[in-house]
């Protein structure tokens, strides 16, 4: 019994950190040794130590079923006890950690149950088992093997069994056989029109006929080594092409029924039918096409279902040849094909909570594999609410004269409903895409009144959320295509998608594209008709939730062509940085140029080779595509570039485009600053349809003497220049992370102030410490669109050296550059959004940190990979690459970097809150400012003020003629006037008002009652005569007895600049406002300006007193009240943004961006 006492001590020592109640509920009575069983230490023994899990993820789970899976015969059926220790041989009782154990289940430790900042240790366990009690038993017989007999013959088939005992020998046979009969031989029913049937009975043979052929590759060069096969269910190899791409096949009948298949590496299989002929020889001239890599056309979609329902996920992949296998994974685990019977569609029936998680497909063919993006399945209980009926908190800012004493702030909680998916009224039909999409939305709202200074402000409060039909949205991409060096627009250029022209740029390089439905990845190619710029392929992020996203497309100017002789060896340098050696050179041997038909070209060549040099950081914005490729396992992986080059070879006389074969690329190894990259450097070409890079060739090292003493090493790569003309010198990089960034409407860093649709861009810089390199070289360029929870930007990172990789981050909204949080004169972790000491490790610096005159629109960081055992680093803002989901779903309290918009002098208030960044937040209500989603109509009136001071002007918008809204407030707009650049006593303002028109029910129109009220002592001086005439002719006419203001029933028609009214309708509210403001500033109906033209296109003129207004303006009050806000933090010591040039700079001396001028008060809904 001495041994038994030792066992009891070891086992109970495990539970030293448990409370008694927890111990009993987990362990029960099976833990106590039974003296009747443990009567002798010779009857029991400990197994070896097992360690099948590690403490990553949720914890360390050493479960018995998992141990048996890996070590099937090493653990008895009913262990009597277990013992646990760490891999450092520390007994579990001495770790101070909370653990669980049960001999029948195993041992486990959960990270969430440990003290803050600490995870479970890595444990090993062993079990106490009886000795020598194994039964000598056989396992079951396997199925009989397939009968190997050929037709009309006999053979032997076998089956086998295995011995279950691990220590004793089983008696009997392990394999037995039996006789079997082969199938009956088929009769040959093939009848030949010409020739006779061959021995295999699968084709006709004509001994007196020969097929001669020539095969050329995709670029037109001869294709040696191409396989020529007879097509059919079992293709048969006939011959291969010689060094000239020629082949000869005798015995093929020219009967019009014989099909040949040609296969060549990196090319699509090609089939050709031998045409009917009476001649003894047939000649085939064949040109192959490049094989299309597998590419996901359609990813599976997120689904929400109730228990018991059915869900289907679909995956569509294109390529040549087409995928021959689809596999589906649930939370990373391959699903059993025999159980689910899936192909490109996965059907899940009788759903339960076990089905919750992420699903993705993996498609494969003979050339490779590719994975889809994951889709999330949400399964809701039968009686559980599909949406949480209780609204989330959502603060909006009130007008300047509505300070709330109860909350001591200008903010009011109006509530909001999350725009998550819900089940709705879905049936059990099997469909890839639900015919109707359901989202959580507003079911009920309650009107309240807020007491302001001298008036009551109505406001609608969300009281209940529920499942509703999702708002139909459309995604739009707008932008500006300009030269990267001078900003010259690409005028009237063509824009292609999937090889089809879908749009073109305007005179100023502006373009707008509605993203086609079901687009997964928007790949656009910009082609300049004037041939000034390199054809540029971009992968443009867009907001799948709807709305417009603005992109500035920087184009690389095409290098002037040089004349070279095709009969000589030509070398062209790749390098654009003055004073530095070229990164590489292209070497083209004599007679290497050829025409599209394969004919060798012997004349002079106009050669233009444009190189994007990453040693110049300013070229990063002109990078093509998004530097991604598909890895061997089907994952989309990043590349790090050492330069891109575009080639254009043409006949000097005829201008015909030329190809080139056997081209060498010689890369100077001294330019590769990271030694490990020398072994992984490859040549890549860009697929303009998918925007992905595809491997063209490998490099090998070669030493070359340069001068008498200097020996240089070069990397040599071979390639052909065929239909693709853009190439890359790249290495795959596996040190990857994500950086969390959020954008805000102002410096009030609150959840409700976040802005969606901001293009966040991260430029990865070359590693500096530890490597002898140029710190200004860049390696990668990525852009991501902010959603309701910010954006996660991919970046290269390093765990060992925190400063090995650095990055610049910038933000752009509709062409407006957002400002980063200041880093000088002192770091403020609360404002930046990242706590210490991690902030110091990241070395956060805004671009003006050392030079105040530099723009404040970017910041740099060291991308230090977080250490999992350091508490302050596991909560952002940098996340490991496998933690993308954690980054995307990180709470607002988690660390993140911040950008904010430059605050314009305007304030918007809507009675029914609406977030213009999120079309899904639109609410069906008669008082909605925008009555119809996806058809946003923006209206502005231009007001001129004769005053020595800039004044605030308000528009108060109420229901005018509709019985449901008459006398009720739609909203308020406050805007500050802008002083004329040439007249110091004149200013003007473009003031938004609520457009007249149909309300949400589309039943009848409402003429909005608009009051225009300047601040201070102002008198109405004049009204545009054409506007006055229109209002008189379109009754009813609003009363205008008060000369301090102007009242009108807003016109139904889009009047234009002659009336001083500017109206624009667009599918995106921000776009509509921007265009209307540009026209209003310019005073025209079709132009645009960023400078206010006070005397052009004016509707109203007010004369205001010369005495300066002594009371605080609404914007001054808002600025001064920031310290009283309920939440958020503002940057300290900041002057009013309207004095950006210095505290004494006159406001009229600078330009005003129309894109800044419609910052609204609503917050993300």
Coordinates of C-alpha atoms in Angstrom, one line a residue, residues 484-1029:
X484 CA 2.6 60.0 -60.6
X485 CA 5.3 62.7 -61.4
X486 CA 3.4 65.8 -62.4
X487 CA -0.3 65.2 -61.7
X488 CA -1.2 65.4 -65.4
X489 CA -4.6 63.8 -66.0
X490 CA -5.0 60.8 -68.2
X491 CA -7.5 62.3 -70.6
X492 CA -10.1 60.1 -72.2
X493 CA -8.3 56.9 -71.3
X494 CA -10.0 53.5 -71.5
X495 CA -10.8 51.4 -68.4
X496 CA -11.0 47.6 -68.9
X497 CA -12.4 44.8 -66.7
X498 CA -11.9 41.1 -67.6
X499 CA -10.7 42.3 -71.0
X500 CA -13.8 44.4 -71.7
X501 CA -13.9 48.1 -71.8
X502 CA -16.4 49.3 -69.2
X503 CA -15.7 53.0 -68.8
X504 CA -13.3 55.8 -69.7
X505 CA -11.7 58.8 -67.9
X506 CA -12.9 62.4 -68.6
X507 CA -10.9 65.4 -69.6
X508 CA -9.6 65.8 -66.1
X509 CA -8.9 62.1 -65.6
X510 CA -12.1 61.6 -63.5
X511 CA -13.9 58.3 -63.7
X512 CA -16.9 56.7 -61.9
X513 CA -17.8 53.0 -62.1
X514 CA -20.6 51.0 -60.6
X515 CA -19.2 47.8 -59.3
X516 CA -21.0 44.9 -61.1
X517 CA -23.1 42.7 -58.9
X518 CA -21.3 39.6 -57.4
X519 CA -17.9 41.2 -58.0
X520 CA -15.4 39.7 -55.6
X521 CA -12.3 41.5 -56.6
X522 CA -12.4 44.6 -58.7
X523 CA -9.5 44.5 -61.1
X524 CA -9.3 47.5 -63.5
X525 CA -6.7 48.2 -66.2
X526 CA -6.2 51.8 -67.3
X527 CA -5.0 52.2 -70.9
X528 CA -3.8 55.6 -72.2
X529 CA -4.8 56.2 -75.8
X530 CA -2.1 58.8 -76.1
X531 CA 0.5 56.3 -75.0
X532 CA 2.0 58.7 -72.5
X533 CA 1.6 56.4 -69.6
X534 CA 2.2 52.7 -68.9
X535 CA -0.9 50.5 -69.0
X536 CA -1.7 50.2 -65.3
X537 CA -3.6 47.4 -63.6
X538 CA -5.1 48.2 -60.2
X539 CA -7.0 46.1 -57.6
X540 CA -9.3 48.6 -56.1
X541 CA -10.9 48.0 -52.8
X542 CA -14.6 48.9 -52.6
X543 CA -17.3 48.8 -49.9
X544 CA -19.5 45.7 -50.5
X545 CA -22.1 47.3 -48.1
X546 CA -22.6 50.0 -50.7
X547 CA -21.6 53.6 -51.2
X548 CA -18.8 55.3 -53.1
X549 CA -15.1 55.0 -52.5
X550 CA -12.6 57.4 -54.0
X551 CA -9.2 56.2 -55.4
X552 CA -6.4 58.3 -56.8
X553 CA -4.8 56.3 -59.6
X554 CA -1.1 57.3 -60.0
X555 CA 0.2 56.4 -63.5
X556 CA 3.9 55.8 -64.4
X557 CA 5.0 57.8 -67.3
X558 CA 6.2 55.7 -70.2
X559 CA 10.0 55.8 -70.8
X560 CA 11.0 57.4 -74.2
X561 CA 11.8 54.7 -76.7
X562 CA 15.3 54.0 -78.0
X563 CA 16.1 52.4 -81.3
X564 CA 18.0 49.1 -81.2
X565 CA 19.0 46.6 -83.8
X566 CA 17.3 43.2 -83.7
X567 CA 20.5 41.6 -85.2
X568 CA 22.7 42.6 -82.2
X569 CA 22.9 41.9 -78.5
X570 CA 21.1 44.6 -76.6
X571 CA 21.3 45.5 -72.9
X572 CA 18.7 47.8 -71.2
X573 CA 19.3 49.1 -67.7
X574 CA 16.6 48.8 -64.9
X575 CA 17.2 51.6 -62.4
X576 CA 15.9 55.1 -62.0
X577 CA 17.7 56.5 -58.9
X578 CA 20.4 59.1 -59.8
X579 CA 23.8 58.3 -58.5
X580 CA 23.1 54.6 -57.8
X581 CA 23.8 51.5 -59.9
X582 CA 20.9 49.9 -61.8
X583 CA 19.2 47.2 -59.9
X584 CA 19.2 44.9 -63.0
X585 CA 19.5 44.8 -66.7
X586 CA 17.7 43.1 -69.6
X587 CA 19.8 41.3 -72.1
X588 CA 18.3 40.5 -75.5
X589 CA 20.4 38.2 -77.8
X590 CA 20.5 38.7 -81.6
X591 CA 17.5 37.6 -83.7
X592 CA 15.4 37.2 -80.6
X593 CA 12.5 39.4 -81.7
X594 CA 9.6 37.9 -83.6
X595 CA 6.2 38.9 -84.8
X596 CA 2.8 37.7 -83.5
X597 CA 2.7 35.0 -86.3
X598 CA 6.1 33.6 -85.1
X599 CA 8.1 35.1 -88.0
X600 CA 11.6 36.3 -86.9
X601 CA 11.9 40.1 -87.1
X602 CA 15.1 41.4 -88.6
X603 CA 14.7 45.2 -88.6
X604 CA 15.2 48.0 -86.0
X605 CA 13.1 48.0 -82.9
X606 CA 11.6 50.9 -80.9
X607 CA 12.2 49.7 -77.3
X608 CA 10.6 51.4 -74.3
X609 CA 11.4 49.8 -70.9
X610 CA 9.8 51.6 -68.0
X611 CA 11.1 50.6 -64.5
X612 CA 9.4 51.3 -61.2
X613 CA 12.4 51.7 -58.8
X614 CA 11.5 50.9 -55.2
X615 CA 14.5 52.7 -54.0
X616 CA 12.5 55.9 -54.7
X617 CA 9.7 55.8 -52.1
X618 CA 7.6 58.2 -54.1
X619 CA 7.0 55.5 -56.7
X620 CA 5.1 53.3 -54.2
X621 CA 1.7 54.8 -55.2
X622 CA 2.3 53.9 -58.8
X623 CA 2.8 50.2 -58.0
X624 CA 0.7 47.8 -60.2
X625 CA -1.9 45.4 -58.7
X626 CA -1.7 44.5 -55.1
X627 CA 1.5 42.3 -55.1
X628 CA -0.2 39.0 -54.3
X629 CA 0.1 35.5 -55.7
X630 CA -1.4 32.1 -55.1
X631 CA 0.8 29.8 -53.1
X632 CA 1.2 26.0 -53.4
X633 CA -1.6 25.4 -50.8
X634 CA -4.0 27.7 -52.6
X635 CA -3.6 30.6 -50.2
X636 CA -3.3 34.2 -51.4
X637 CA 0.2 35.3 -50.3
X638 CA 2.1 38.6 -50.5
X639 CA 5.2 39.5 -52.5
X640 CA 8.0 41.9 -51.6
X641 CA 9.2 43.7 -54.8
X642 CA 12.6 44.7 -55.9
X643 CA 11.3 46.5 -58.9
X644 CA 8.7 46.3 -61.7
X645 CA 9.3 46.9 -65.4
X646 CA 7.0 47.4 -68.3
X647 CA 8.2 46.6 -71.9
X648 CA 7.0 47.9 -75.2
X649 CA 8.8 46.6 -78.4
X650 CA 7.6 47.8 -81.8
X651 CA 8.7 47.7 -85.4
X652 CA 10.4 51.0 -86.0
X653 CA 8.7 51.4 -89.4
X654 CA 5.3 49.7 -89.2
X655 CA 4.7 50.1 -85.4
X656 CA 3.7 46.4 -85.1
X657 CA 4.0 45.0 -81.5
X658 CA 6.9 42.5 -81.2
X659 CA 7.6 39.6 -78.9
X660 CA 11.0 38.5 -77.6
X661 CA 12.3 35.1 -76.7
X662 CA 15.3 33.9 -74.7
X663 CA 15.5 37.2 -72.8
X664 CA 17.9 37.3 -69.8
X665 CA 17.3 39.4 -66.7
X666 CA 20.5 40.0 -64.8
X667 CA 19.9 41.2 -61.2
X668 CA 22.7 42.7 -59.2
X669 CA 22.9 40.7 -56.0
X670 CA 24.4 43.7 -54.2
X671 CA 21.0 45.4 -54.5
X672 CA 19.3 42.6 -52.5
X673 CA 20.0 43.7 -49.0
X674 CA 18.5 40.7 -47.2
X675 CA 20.6 37.6 -47.9
X676 CA 17.8 35.2 -47.5
X677 CA 16.0 36.8 -50.4
X678 CA 18.7 35.8 -52.9
X679 CA 17.5 32.1 -52.7
X680 CA 13.8 32.9 -53.2
X681 CA 14.0 35.7 -55.8
X682 CA 11.8 34.9 -58.8
X683 CA 10.6 36.5 -62.0
X684 CA 6.8 37.2 -62.1
X685 CA 4.3 38.5 -64.7
X686 CA 1.0 40.2 -64.0
X687 CA -2.3 38.6 -65.1
X688 CA -4.3 41.7 -66.0
X689 CA -7.6 39.9 -65.6
X690 CA -7.1 38.6 -62.1
X691 CA -4.6 41.2 -60.8
X692 CA -2.5 38.4 -59.5
X693 CA 1.2 37.8 -60.2
X694 CA 2.2 34.5 -61.8
X695 CA 5.7 32.9 -61.8
X696 CA 7.7 33.3 -65.0
X697 CA 11.0 31.8 -63.9
X698 CA 13.7 31.2 -61.3
X699 CA 17.1 32.9 -60.8
X700 CA 20.5 31.3 -60.5
X701 CA 23.7 32.9 -59.2
X702 CA 26.6 33.8 -61.6
X703 CA 29.8 35.6 -60.7
X704 CA 31.2 38.2 -63.1
X705 CA 34.5 40.1 -63.2
X706 CA 34.1 43.8 -63.1
X707 CA 37.4 45.6 -63.6
X708 CA 40.6 44.0 -62.6
X709 CA 39.9 43.4 -58.9
X710 CA 36.1 43.6 -58.3
X711 CA 34.0 40.5 -58.7
X712 CA 30.3 40.9 -58.7
X713 CA 27.5 38.3 -58.2
X714 CA 24.4 38.5 -60.4
X715 CA 21.2 36.6 -60.3
X716 CA 20.3 35.4 -63.8
X717 CA 16.7 34.7 -64.9
X718 CA 15.4 33.6 -68.3
X719 CA 12.0 34.7 -69.7
X720 CA 10.0 35.3 -72.8
X721 CA 8.2 38.5 -73.5
X722 CA 4.9 37.5 -75.1
X723 CA 1.3 38.8 -74.6
X724 CA 2.1 40.0 -71.1
X725 CA 4.2 43.1 -70.8
X726 CA 4.5 43.8 -67.1
X727 CA 7.1 42.0 -64.9
X728 CA 8.3 41.9 -61.4
X729 CA 11.4 41.0 -59.4
X730 CA 9.9 39.6 -56.3
X731 CA 10.3 37.3 -53.3
X732 CA 7.5 35.7 -51.2
X733 CA 7.6 37.0 -47.6
X734 CA 6.2 35.1 -44.7
X735 CA 6.8 37.5 -41.9
X736 CA 3.3 39.1 -41.9
X737 CA 1.0 41.0 -39.6
X738 CA -2.0 43.2 -39.6
X739 CA -2.2 46.8 -38.3
X740 CA -5.5 48.1 -36.9
X741 CA -6.4 51.7 -38.0
X742 CA -9.6 53.7 -37.5
X743 CA -10.9 56.9 -39.1
X744 CA -13.0 59.6 -37.4
X745 CA -15.0 62.6 -38.5
X746 CA -13.3 64.8 -36.1
X747 CA -10.8 64.8 -33.2
X748 CA -13.6 63.4 -30.9
X749 CA -12.4 59.8 -30.9
X750 CA -15.6 58.1 -30.1
X751 CA -17.2 55.0 -31.5
X752 CA -20.0 57.0 -33.0
X753 CA -17.6 59.4 -34.7
X754 CA -16.0 56.7 -36.9
X755 CA -16.1 57.1 -40.7
X756 CA -16.5 54.3 -43.2
X757 CA -15.3 54.3 -46.8
X758 CA -11.9 55.7 -46.0
X759 CA -9.0 54.3 -48.2
X760 CA -6.3 53.3 -45.7
X761 CA -2.9 52.8 -47.3
X762 CA 0.2 51.2 -45.9
X763 CA 3.7 51.3 -47.5
X764 CA 6.1 48.7 -46.2
X765 CA 9.6 50.1 -46.0
X766 CA 12.9 48.2 -46.5
X767 CA 14.3 46.8 -43.2
X768 CA 16.9 49.0 -41.7
X769 CA 18.6 47.9 -38.4
X770 CA 20.6 44.7 -38.8
X771 CA 20.8 45.1 -42.6
X772 CA 23.0 47.4 -44.7
X773 CA 20.3 49.0 -46.8
X774 CA 18.7 52.1 -48.0
X775 CA 15.9 53.0 -45.4
X776 CA 13.9 54.9 -48.0
X777 CA 13.4 51.8 -50.2
X778 CA 9.9 50.3 -50.1
X779 CA 8.8 46.7 -50.6
X780 CA 5.0 46.6 -50.7
X781 CA 1.9 48.8 -51.0
X782 CA -1.5 47.8 -49.6
X783 CA -4.9 49.6 -49.4
X784 CA -8.0 48.6 -47.4
X785 CA -11.4 50.3 -47.0
X786 CA -12.6 51.2 -43.4
X787 CA -15.8 49.5 -42.3
X788 CA -17.9 50.1 -39.2
X789 CA -15.0 48.7 -37.1
X790 CA -12.0 50.3 -38.9
X791 CA -9.6 48.5 -41.1
X792 CA -6.8 45.9 -40.8
X793 CA -3.9 46.7 -43.0
X794 CA -1.5 43.8 -44.0
X795 CA 2.2 44.5 -43.3
X796 CA 5.5 42.8 -43.1
X797 CA 6.7 42.5 -39.5
X798 CA 9.4 40.9 -37.3
X799 CA 9.3 39.4 -33.8
X800 CA 13.0 39.2 -33.1
X801 CA 13.9 42.8 -34.1
X802 CA 11.1 45.3 -33.5
X803 CA 12.6 47.8 -35.8
X804 CA 13.4 45.4 -38.7
X805 CA 10.4 46.5 -40.7
X806 CA 8.8 50.0 -40.7
X807 CA 5.8 51.3 -42.5
X808 CA 4.1 54.5 -43.5
X809 CA 0.3 54.7 -43.1
X810 CA -2.0 57.3 -44.7
X811 CA -5.8 57.8 -45.2
X812 CA -7.9 59.3 -48.0
X813 CA -11.6 60.0 -48.1
X814 CA -13.0 61.3 -51.4
X815 CA -9.6 62.8 -52.4
X816 CA -9.2 64.5 -49.0
X817 CA -6.2 63.4 -46.9
X818 CA -7.0 62.8 -43.3
X819 CA -4.7 63.8 -40.5
X820 CA -2.9 61.5 -38.2
X821 CA -2.6 62.1 -34.5
X822 CA 0.4 64.3 -33.5
X823 CA 3.5 62.7 -32.1
X824 CA 5.3 65.9 -31.0
X825 CA 6.1 67.8 -28.8
X826 CA 4.9 64.9 -26.6
X827 CA 3.4 61.5 -27.3
X828 CA -0.1 61.2 -25.9
X829 CA -1.0 57.4 -25.8
X830 CA -4.6 58.2 -25.0
X831 CA -5.0 60.3 -28.1
X832 CA -2.9 58.1 -30.4
X833 CA -4.9 55.0 -29.2
X834 CA -2.0 52.8 -28.2
X835 CA -0.8 52.3 -24.6
X836 CA 2.7 52.4 -23.3
X837 CA 5.2 50.7 -23.4
X838 CA 4.1 49.2 -26.7
X839 CA 3.8 52.6 -28.2
X840 CA 7.5 53.4 -27.7
X841 CA 8.4 50.0 -29.1
X842 CA 6.4 50.8 -32.3
X843 CA 8.2 54.2 -32.5
X844 CA 5.1 56.1 -33.7
X845 CA 6.0 59.3 -35.6
X846 CA 3.7 61.6 -37.5
X847 CA 5.3 62.9 -40.7
X848 CA 5.8 66.4 -39.2
X849 CA 7.5 65.1 -36.1
X850 CA 10.8 66.7 -36.9
X851 CA 9.7 69.2 -39.4
X852 CA 6.5 71.1 -38.7
X853 CA 6.2 72.4 -42.2
X854 CA 5.6 68.9 -43.6
X855 CA 2.0 67.7 -44.1
X856 CA 0.4 65.9 -41.1
X857 CA -1.4 63.3 -43.2
X858 CA 0.7 60.1 -42.4
X859 CA 2.5 58.4 -39.7
X860 CA 5.3 55.8 -39.5
X861 CA 5.8 52.9 -37.2
X862 CA 8.1 50.0 -36.6
X863 CA 6.0 46.9 -37.4
X864 CA 6.9 44.9 -34.3
X865 CA 5.2 41.5 -34.2
X866 CA 3.4 41.2 -30.9
X867 CA 4.7 38.7 -28.4
X868 CA 2.0 36.3 -27.2
X869 CA 3.4 36.2 -23.7
X870 CA 3.4 40.0 -23.2
X871 CA 0.1 41.2 -22.0
X872 CA 0.3 44.8 -23.4
X873 CA 1.0 43.5 -26.9
X874 CA -1.8 41.0 -27.4
X875 CA -4.5 43.6 -27.7
X876 CA -3.5 45.4 -30.8
X877 CA -2.8 47.5 -32.7
X878 CA -0.5 44.9 -34.5
X879 CA -1.9 41.4 -34.9
X880 CA -0.2 38.2 -36.1
X881 CA -1.2 37.2 -39.6
X882 CA -3.3 34.3 -38.3
X883 CA -5.3 36.6 -36.1
X884 CA -7.1 38.5 -38.9
X885 CA -10.6 37.7 -37.4
X886 CA -9.5 39.0 -34.0
X887 CA -8.2 42.2 -35.7
X888 CA -11.4 42.8 -37.7
X889 CA -13.7 42.1 -34.6
X890 CA -11.5 43.9 -32.1
X891 CA -13.6 46.1 -29.7
X892 CA -13.2 49.8 -29.7
X893 CA -11.3 49.7 -26.4
X894 CA -8.5 47.6 -28.1
X895 CA -5.4 49.5 -29.2
X896 CA -5.6 51.1 -32.7
X897 CA -4.1 54.0 -34.6
X898 CA -6.2 56.9 -35.6
X899 CA -6.9 59.4 -38.4
X900 CA -9.4 62.3 -38.4
X901 CA -10.9 64.6 -40.9
X902 CA -9.9 68.2 -41.0
X903 CA -12.9 69.8 -39.4
X904 CA -14.9 72.0 -41.7
X905 CA -17.0 74.9 -40.6
X906 CA -20.3 73.1 -40.9
X907 CA -22.7 71.2 -38.7
X908 CA -25.5 68.8 -39.8
X909 CA -28.5 67.7 -37.7
X910 CA -31.1 65.2 -38.9
X911 CA -34.3 64.5 -36.9
X912 CA -34.1 60.9 -38.1
X913 CA -30.4 60.0 -37.6
X914 CA -28.7 58.6 -40.7
X915 CA -25.0 57.7 -41.3
X916 CA -24.0 58.8 -44.8
X917 CA -21.1 56.3 -44.7
X918 CA -23.5 53.4 -44.2
X919 CA -26.5 53.2 -46.6
X920 CA -27.8 50.3 -44.5
X921 CA -28.6 52.7 -41.7
X922 CA -31.4 54.3 -43.7
X923 CA -34.8 54.3 -42.0
X924 CA -38.2 54.3 -43.4
X925 CA -39.7 57.5 -42.0
X926 CA -41.5 60.5 -43.3
X927 CA -38.9 62.8 -41.7
X928 CA -35.9 61.1 -43.2
X929 CA -33.6 63.7 -44.8
X930 CA -32.9 61.3 -47.7
X931 CA -36.3 59.8 -48.6
X932 CA -35.1 57.1 -51.0
X933 CA -31.9 54.9 -50.6
X934 CA -29.6 54.7 -53.6
X935 CA -31.1 57.9 -55.0
X936 CA -29.6 60.7 -53.0
X937 CA -30.4 64.2 -54.1
X938 CA -28.3 67.0 -52.6
X939 CA -29.5 70.6 -52.8
X940 CA -27.5 73.8 -52.1
X941 CA -28.4 77.5 -52.2
X942 CA -25.6 80.1 -52.6
X943 CA -25.8 83.1 -50.2
X944 CA -23.7 86.2 -50.4
X945 CA -22.9 88.3 -47.4
X946 CA -21.8 91.9 -47.5
X947 CA -19.9 92.0 -44.3
X948 CA -16.3 92.5 -43.1
X949 CA -16.6 89.3 -41.1
X950 CA -17.2 85.6 -41.9
X951 CA -20.6 84.7 -40.5
X952 CA -22.5 81.5 -39.8
X953 CA -25.7 80.8 -41.8
X954 CA -28.3 78.3 -40.8
X955 CA -31.0 76.5 -42.9
X956 CA -33.9 75.2 -41.0
X957 CA -35.8 72.6 -43.0
X958 CA -39.4 71.6 -42.2
X959 CA -42.3 69.8 -43.9
X960 CA -44.1 72.3 -46.1
X961 CA -47.0 70.7 -48.1
X962 CA -47.2 67.0 -47.2
X963 CA -49.9 66.2 -44.6
X964 CA -47.6 63.8 -42.8
X965 CA -44.7 66.2 -42.3
X966 CA -46.1 69.8 -42.5
X967 CA -44.6 71.9 -39.7
X968 CA -42.2 69.1 -38.6
X969 CA -38.5 69.4 -38.7
X970 CA -36.4 67.4 -41.1
X971 CA -33.1 68.8 -40.0
X972 CA -30.7 71.8 -39.5
X973 CA -27.6 72.8 -41.4
X974 CA -25.1 75.4 -40.1
X975 CA -22.3 76.6 -42.4
X976 CA -19.7 79.4 -42.0
X977 CA -19.2 81.7 -44.9
X978 CA -15.9 82.0 -46.8
X979 CA -14.3 85.4 -47.4
X980 CA -13.8 86.5 -51.0
X981 CA -10.1 86.4 -52.0
X982 CA -10.3 89.7 -53.8
X983 CA -13.0 91.6 -51.7
X984 CA -12.3 91.8 -48.0
X985 CA -15.9 92.9 -47.2
X986 CA -17.6 90.1 -49.1
X987 CA -18.1 86.5 -48.2
X988 CA -20.3 83.7 -49.5
X989 CA -21.6 80.4 -48.3
X990 CA -23.0 77.3 -50.0
X991 CA -25.8 76.1 -47.7
X992 CA -27.4 72.7 -47.9
X993 CA -31.2 72.4 -47.6
X994 CA -33.6 69.5 -47.8
X995 CA -34.7 68.9 -51.4
X996 CA -38.3 68.9 -52.2
X997 CA -39.8 65.7 -53.7
X998 CA -41.4 62.4 -53.0
X999 CA -41.1 61.0 -49.4
X1000 CA -40.2 57.4 -48.7
X1001 CA -43.6 56.0 -49.5
X1002 CA -43.4 57.5 -53.0
X1003 CA -47.0 58.6 -52.7
X1004 CA -46.9 62.4 -53.0
X1005 CA -44.3 65.2 -52.9
X1006 CA -43.5 67.6 -50.2
X1007 CA -42.3 71.2 -50.9
X1008 CA -39.8 71.6 -48.1
X1009 CA -40.2 74.8 -46.1
X1010 CA -36.7 76.2 -45.9
X1011 CA -35.6 79.2 -43.7
X1012 CA -32.2 80.7 -44.4
X1013 CA -31.0 82.6 -41.3
X1014 CA -27.6 84.4 -41.2
X1015 CA -26.0 85.0 -37.7
X1016 CA -26.0 88.4 -36.2
X1017 CA -27.5 91.7 -37.5
X1018 CA -28.2 91.0 -41.2
X1019 CA -30.9 92.3 -43.6
X1020 CA -32.0 90.6 -46.8
X1021 CA -30.7 92.8 -49.5
X1022 CA -31.8 91.0 -52.7
X1023 CA -33.2 87.8 -54.1
X1024 CA -32.2 86.3 -57.4
X1025 CA -34.8 87.6 -59.9
X1026 CA -35.1 84.2 -61.7
X1027 CA -35.5 82.4 -58.4
X1028 CA -38.1 84.9 -57.2
X1029 CA -40.0 84.5 -60.5

